[in-house]
Coordinates of C-alpha atoms in Angstrom, one line a residue:
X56 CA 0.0 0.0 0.0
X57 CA 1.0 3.2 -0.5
X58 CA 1.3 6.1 2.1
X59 CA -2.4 7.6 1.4
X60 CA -3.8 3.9 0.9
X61 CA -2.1 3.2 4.6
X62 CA -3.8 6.2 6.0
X63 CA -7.0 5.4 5.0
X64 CA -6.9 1.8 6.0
X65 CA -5.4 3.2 9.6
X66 CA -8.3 6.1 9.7
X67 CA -11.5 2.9 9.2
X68 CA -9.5 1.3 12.0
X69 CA -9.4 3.9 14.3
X70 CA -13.1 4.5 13.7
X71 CA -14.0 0.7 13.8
X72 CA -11.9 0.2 17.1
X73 CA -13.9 3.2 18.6
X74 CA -16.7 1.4 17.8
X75 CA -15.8 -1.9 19.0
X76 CA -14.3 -0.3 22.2
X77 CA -11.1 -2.0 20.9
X78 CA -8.0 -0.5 23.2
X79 CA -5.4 -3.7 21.7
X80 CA -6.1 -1.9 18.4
X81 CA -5.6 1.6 19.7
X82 CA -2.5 0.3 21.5
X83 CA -0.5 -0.4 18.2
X84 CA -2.1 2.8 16.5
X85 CA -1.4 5.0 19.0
X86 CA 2.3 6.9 19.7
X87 CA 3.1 6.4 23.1
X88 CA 3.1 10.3 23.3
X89 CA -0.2 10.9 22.0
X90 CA -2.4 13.3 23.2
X91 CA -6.4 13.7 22.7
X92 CA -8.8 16.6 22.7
X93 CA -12.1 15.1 24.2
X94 CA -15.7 17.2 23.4
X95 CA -15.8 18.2 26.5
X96 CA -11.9 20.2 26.1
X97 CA -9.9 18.1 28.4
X98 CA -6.6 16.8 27.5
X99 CA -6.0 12.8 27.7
X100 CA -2.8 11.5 27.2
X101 CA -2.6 7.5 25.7
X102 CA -3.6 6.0 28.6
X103 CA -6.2 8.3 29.7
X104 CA -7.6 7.7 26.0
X105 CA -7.2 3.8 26.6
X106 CA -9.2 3.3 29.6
X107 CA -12.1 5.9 27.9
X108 CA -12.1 3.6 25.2
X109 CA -12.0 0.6 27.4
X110 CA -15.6 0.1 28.6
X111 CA -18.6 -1.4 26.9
X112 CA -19.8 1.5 23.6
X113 CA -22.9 3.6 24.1
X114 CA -23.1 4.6 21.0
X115 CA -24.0 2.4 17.5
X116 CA -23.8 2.9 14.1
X117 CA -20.5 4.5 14.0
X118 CA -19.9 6.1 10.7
X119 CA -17.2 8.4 9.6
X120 CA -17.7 10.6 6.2
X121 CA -16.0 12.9 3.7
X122 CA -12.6 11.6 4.9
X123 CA -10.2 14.5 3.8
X124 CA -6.7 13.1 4.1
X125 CA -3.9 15.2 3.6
X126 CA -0.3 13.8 3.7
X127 CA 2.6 16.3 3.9
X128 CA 5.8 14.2 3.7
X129 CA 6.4 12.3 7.2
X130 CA 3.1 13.8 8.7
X131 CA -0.2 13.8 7.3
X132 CA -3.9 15.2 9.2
X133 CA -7.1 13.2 8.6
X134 CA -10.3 15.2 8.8
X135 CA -13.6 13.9 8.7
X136 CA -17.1 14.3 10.0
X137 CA -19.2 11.4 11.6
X138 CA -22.6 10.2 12.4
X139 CA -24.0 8.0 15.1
X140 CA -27.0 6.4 17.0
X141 CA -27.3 7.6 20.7
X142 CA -28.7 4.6 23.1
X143 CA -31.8 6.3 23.6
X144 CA -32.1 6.3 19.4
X145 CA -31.7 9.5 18.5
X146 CA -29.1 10.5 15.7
X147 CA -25.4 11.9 17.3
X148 CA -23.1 13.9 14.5
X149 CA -19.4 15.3 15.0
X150 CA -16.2 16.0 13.4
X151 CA -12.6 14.5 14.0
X152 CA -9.1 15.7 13.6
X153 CA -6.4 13.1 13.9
X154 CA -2.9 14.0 13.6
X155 CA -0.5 11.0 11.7
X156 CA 3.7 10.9 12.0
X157 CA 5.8 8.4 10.4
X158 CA 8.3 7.3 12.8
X159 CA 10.7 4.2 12.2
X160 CA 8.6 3.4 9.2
X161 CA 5.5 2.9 10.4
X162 CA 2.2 5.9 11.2
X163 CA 1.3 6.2 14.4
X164 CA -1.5 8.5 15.4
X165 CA 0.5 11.4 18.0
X166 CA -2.7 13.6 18.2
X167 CA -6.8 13.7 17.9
X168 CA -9.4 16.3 18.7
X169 CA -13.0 14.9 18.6
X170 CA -16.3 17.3 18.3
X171 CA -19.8 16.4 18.8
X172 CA -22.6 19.2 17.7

């Protein structure tokens, strides 16, 4: 795969492991110095992120949209908007910025901000 190809693959991971409340996922995504921006403004490092992820999903019907990723040599920023099923059934939308570094070869998410309107 190339570099965008990778991205992409890595981006419907990172959604699907949200999803799935899948922290062995994140662990191997994730750099082990990267930092989150949750709704609600506060700052989470990786393992603060981890053991969010951790319990059993609220939410179903995870779905991310208009995917805009930009690669700029070793770095690249995924945008994208997403929709979602609250548990009492009514429809949840946000938006996502995460933040991709190629270190040693490989790209490891170092940053995310998450929105929910």
């Amino acid at each position: 795969m190339n570099d965008l190809e990778t991205l992409q693959a890595l981006n419907r991971d990172y959604i699907t492991s949200v999803q799935n409340g899948d922290a062995r996922r994140f662990e191997e995504i994730l750099s082990q110095d990267f930092l989150n921006t949750n709704p609600d403004g506060s700052l989470v490092d990786k393992q603060g992120f981890l053991k969010q992820i951790a319990p059993p999903v609220k939410i179903r019907d995870l779905a991310c949209h208009d995917v805009n990723v930009r690669l700029m040599g070793d770095f690249a920023i995924v945008h994208a908007r997403t929709t979602y099923t609250l548990p009492d059934g009514r429809s949840g939308k946000g938006r996502y910025t995460d933040i991709y570094a190629r270190r040693d070869g490989r790209w490891l998410c170092v940053a995310a901000q998450v929105a929910r309107s």
